[in-house]
Every structure is written in C-alpha cells, then in structure tokens.
CSV table of C-alpha atoms in Angstrom, one decimal:
chain,number,residue,atom,x,y,z
A,256,UNK,CA,0.1,0.0,0.1
A,257,UNK,CA,3.1,2.2,0.3
A,258,UNK,CA,4.6,1.5,-3.2
A,259,UNK,CA,3.8,3.0,-6.6
A,260,UNK,CA,1.1,0.5,-7.7
A,261,UNK,CA,-0.2,-0.6,-4.3
A,262,UNK,CA,-0.4,2.9,-3.1
A,263,UNK,CA,-2.9,3.7,-6.0
A,264,UNK,CA,-4.8,0.9,-5.2
A,265,UNK,CA,-4.8,1.5,-1.4
A,266,UNK,CA,-6.0,5.2,-2.1
A,267,UNK,CA,-8.8,4.2,-4.7
A,268,UNK,CA,-10.3,1.9,-2.1
A,269,UNK,CA,-10.3,4.3,0.5
A,270,UNK,CA,-11.8,7.0,-1.5
A,271,UNK,CA,-14.6,4.6,-2.3
A,272,UNK,CA,-15.3,4.1,1.5
A,273,UNK,CA,-14.1,0.7,1.9
A,274,UNK,CA,-12.2,-0.4,5.0
A,275,UNK,CA,-8.7,-0.9,4.0
A,276,UNK,CA,-5.3,-1.5,5.8
A,277,UNK,CA,-1.8,-0.9,4.6
A,278,UNK,CA,0.6,-3.5,5.6
A,279,UNK,CA,4.0,-2.6,4.4
A,280,UNK,CA,7.5,-1.7,5.7
A,281,UNK,CA,7.4,1.8,4.6
A,282,UNK,CA,4.7,4.2,5.4
A,283,UNK,CA,3.2,7.0,7.3
A,284,UNK,CA,3.2,5.5,10.8
A,285,UNK,CA,0.8,8.1,11.9
A,286,UNK,CA,-1.9,6.9,9.6
A,287,UNK,CA,-4.4,4.8,11.5
A,288,UNK,CA,-4.8,2.4,8.3
A,289,UNK,CA,-1.0,1.8,8.3
A,290,UNK,CA,0.4,-1.4,9.9
A,291,UNK,CA,4.3,-1.6,9.8
A,292,UNK,CA,5.3,-4.9,9.1
A,293,UNK,CA,7.3,-7.3,6.4
A,294,UNK,CA,5.8,-9.9,4.4
A,295,UNK,CA,8.7,-12.1,5.6
A,296,UNK,CA,7.3,-12.0,9.2
A,297,UNK,CA,4.6,-14.6,9.0
A,298,UNK,CA,3.2,-13.9,12.6
A,299,UNK,CA,2.9,-10.3,11.7
A,300,UNK,CA,0.9,-11.1,8.5
A,301,UNK,CA,-1.4,-13.4,10.2
A,302,UNK,CA,-2.0,-11.3,13.3
A,303,UNK,CA,-2.9,-8.4,10.8
A,304,UNK,CA,-5.3,-10.8,8.8
A,305,UNK,CA,-7.1,-12.2,11.6
A,306,UNK,CA,-7.3,-9.2,13.9
A,307,UNK,CA,-8.5,-6.8,11.0
A,308,UNK,CA,-10.9,-9.7,9.7
A,309,UNK,CA,-9.1,-9.1,6.1
A,310,UNK,CA,-11.4,-10.6,3.3
A,311,UNK,CA,-9.3,-9.4,0.3
A,312,UNK,CA,-5.5,-9.3,0.1
A,313,UNK,CA,-4.1,-7.2,-2.6
A,314,UNK,CA,-0.4,-8.5,-2.7
A,315,UNK,CA,1.5,-5.9,-4.6
A,316,UNK,CA,4.6,-6.2,-2.0
A,317,UNK,CA,7.8,-7.8,-3.1
A,318,UNK,CA,11.1,-7.3,-5.0
A,319,UNK,CA,10.3,-5.2,-8.0
A,320,UNK,CA,13.2,-3.7,-9.4
A,321,UNK,CA,14.3,-5.9,-11.8
A,322,UNK,CA,17.7,-4.0,-12.5
A,323,UNK,CA,18.8,-4.5,-8.8
A,324,UNK,CA,18.3,-8.3,-8.7
A,325,UNK,CA,21.7,-9.2,-9.8
A,326,UNK,CA,23.0,-7.4,-6.8
A,327,UNK,CA,20.4,-8.9,-4.3
A,328,UNK,CA,19.1,-12.4,-5.7
A,329,UNK,CA,18.4,-13.7,-2.3
A,330,UNK,CA,16.3,-10.8,-1.3
A,331,UNK,CA,14.3,-10.9,-4.6
A,332,UNK,CA,13.6,-14.6,-3.9
A,333,UNK,CA,12.7,-14.2,-0.1
A,334,UNK,CA,10.4,-11.3,-0.8
A,335,UNK,CA,8.8,-12.9,-4.1
A,336,UNK,CA,8.5,-16.2,-3.0
A,337,UNK,CA,8.8,-16.7,0.6
A,338,UNK,CA,6.8,-13.6,1.3
A,339,UNK,CA,3.9,-14.6,-1.0
A,340,UNK,CA,3.8,-18.2,0.7
A,341,UNK,CA,3.4,-16.5,4.1
A,342,UNK,CA,0.6,-14.3,2.9
A,343,UNK,CA,-1.1,-17.3,1.4
A,344,UNK,CA,-0.7,-19.5,4.4
A,345,UNK,CA,-2.1,-16.7,6.7
A,346,UNK,CA,-5.0,-16.3,4.4
A,347,UNK,CA,-5.6,-20.2,4.2
A,348,UNK,CA,-5.6,-20.5,8.0
A,349,UNK,CA,-8.0,-17.3,8.1
A,350,UNK,CA,-10.4,-18.9,5.6
A,351,UNK,CA,-12.5,-16.9,3.2
A,352,UNK,CA,-9.8,-14.5,2.3
A,353,UNK,CA,-9.3,-13.7,-1.6
A,354,UNK,CA,-6.0,-13.0,-2.9
A,355,UNK,CA,-4.9,-10.7,-5.7
A,356,UNK,CA,-1.5,-11.1,-6.8
A,357,UNK,CA,0.6,-8.4,-8.7
A,358,UNK,CA,2.9,-10.3,-11.1
A,359,UNK,CA,4.6,-9.3,-14.1
A,360,UNK,CA,4.3,-9.9,-18.0
A,361,UNK,CA,7.8,-10.8,-17.9
A,362,UNK,CA,6.7,-14.5,-16.9
A,363,UNK,CA,6.2,-15.1,-20.4
A,364,UNK,CA,9.8,-14.1,-21.3
A,365,UNK,CA,12.1,-16.8,-22.6
A,366,UNK,CA,14.9,-15.2,-21.3
A,367,UNK,CA,16.1,-16.4,-17.7
A,368,UNK,CA,16.2,-14.1,-15.3
A,369,UNK,CA,15.9,-14.3,-11.4
A,370,UNK,CA,13.1,-11.7,-11.2
A,371,UNK,CA,11.1,-13.8,-13.7
A,372,UNK,CA,11.7,-17.0,-12.0
A,373,UNK,CA,10.4,-15.7,-8.7
A,374,UNK,CA,7.2,-14.1,-10.3
A,375,UNK,CA,6.6,-17.5,-12.1
A,376,UNK,CA,7.3,-19.4,-8.6
A,377,UNK,CA,4.8,-17.0,-6.9
A,378,UNK,CA,2.2,-17.6,-9.4
A,379,UNK,CA,2.7,-21.2,-9.2
A,380,UNK,CA,2.6,-21.3,-5.4
A,381,UNK,CA,-0.9,-19.1,-5.6
A,382,UNK,CA,-2.2,-21.5,-8.1
A,383,UNK,CA,-1.5,-24.5,-5.9
A,384,UNK,CA,-2.7,-22.8,-2.8
A,385,UNK,CA,-6.0,-22.0,-4.7
A,386,UNK,CA,-6.6,-25.3,-5.9
A,387,UNK,CA,-5.6,-27.3,-3.0
A,388,UNK,CA,-7.4,-25.1,-0.5
A,389,UNK,CA,-10.3,-23.7,-2.7
A,390,UNK,CA,-9.1,-20.4,-2.3
A,391,UNK,CA,-10.4,-17.4,-4.4
A,392,UNK,CA,-7.6,-15.8,-6.2
A,393,UNK,CA,-6.5,-13.9,-9.2
A,394,UNK,CA,-3.2,-12.8,-10.8
A,395,UNK,CA,-2.8,-9.6,-12.5
A,396,UNK,CA,0.3,-9.2,-14.7
A,397,UNK,CA,1.6,-5.7,-15.0
A,398,UNK,CA,4.1,-4.3,-17.7
A,399,UNK,CA,6.1,-1.3,-17.3
A,400,UNK,CA,4.4,0.9,-15.1
A,401,UNK,CA,4.6,4.7,-15.4
A,402,UNK,CA,3.2,7.7,-13.5
A,403,UNK,CA,4.1,10.5,-11.2
A,404,UNK,CA,4.7,8.5,-8.0
A,405,UNK,CA,6.9,5.9,-10.0
A,406,UNK,CA,10.6,5.6,-9.1
A,407,UNK,CA,11.3,7.0,-12.7
A,408,UNK,CA,14.0,4.0,-13.5
A,409,UNK,CA,11.7,2.4,-16.1
A,410,UNK,CA,12.1,2.7,-19.8
A,411,UNK,CA,9.0,5.1,-20.1
A,412,UNK,CA,10.5,7.5,-17.6
A,413,UNK,CA,13.9,7.4,-19.4
A,414,UNK,CA,12.3,8.2,-22.6
A,415,UNK,CA,10.2,10.9,-21.0
A,416,UNK,CA,13.3,12.5,-19.5
A,417,UNK,CA,15.1,12.7,-23.1
A,418,UNK,CA,12.3,14.6,-24.7
C-alpha cells in the first residue's frame, strides 16, 4: 500500500469508502490505516489478517526492481516467493480470504532472469494454494508501469526525460 502501484490501489479503495489497511515496511506510521510489517514476518501477517478480519488481500509487495536483482538475488527470492507463501498461508488459516497477486508480464519471457523466475514461482504457489485449499485468487500481470509517483527508473521514464 505504500509502493507505486499498491499505493494507488490503496488510495482508490479508501476513496470508495472501503475499510482498508496498508501492511508495509514503509509508510506513514501516524496513519491509522498503516500497519508496519514485513511480508517475511509470518506472525505479523497472520495477526494483521486475523485481527482486522481481512477478506481480500491485494498482494503488491515484493522485490520489483528488475535492474537490482543481480546485486540482491536472495532478497528478490525471499520477498517474491517466501513473502507470497507467508501471505497465502496466513490467508488459508483465516479462511474466506481472497488474494489478488500482482505479477509481471515478464513471466512470459523466454530469457532467464531471477526476477522472472521468482514471479513464476509466486504464481505457481498461488495457483496450488487456490486449488488445494479452494481459495479465491486472481493474478494481474503488470507491464512497465509509469506515473508521477514511480521511481522513474523504468524505460518510459527514461524516454520521457530525453524529450
């Protein structure tokens, strides 16, 4: 809820009048809707989902900067695979929780990359949880996202700067 895409989704549902919580390692701690936590902390995720009676999880958290994966491969794998598993397991234990996973169009790439592998694995784990535990889930595959609150490190931002 504090990142680029997740932040937009969070604010949209707030504006629509939904009760939403922003579970993130970054954010405004004075905001009553913000819960500081990491997707690598299973107990914190479980506590948040149970105590707030969460029925839908928009999972936008994870390692998203494809250009920095080479320097931090383990962080990418931990966040995108283990973090996703933690969210799914806490949701399974709660029951009646739907999951919407933000993935990447790069899962269709033929070129090997740890970022792509981590996203493919997260999708497969989500599909298996959904099948085994009858969980409602959806995957959205984002391409290059661009906007005023982005990191401005993507190809669209680079082209826009060169105008």
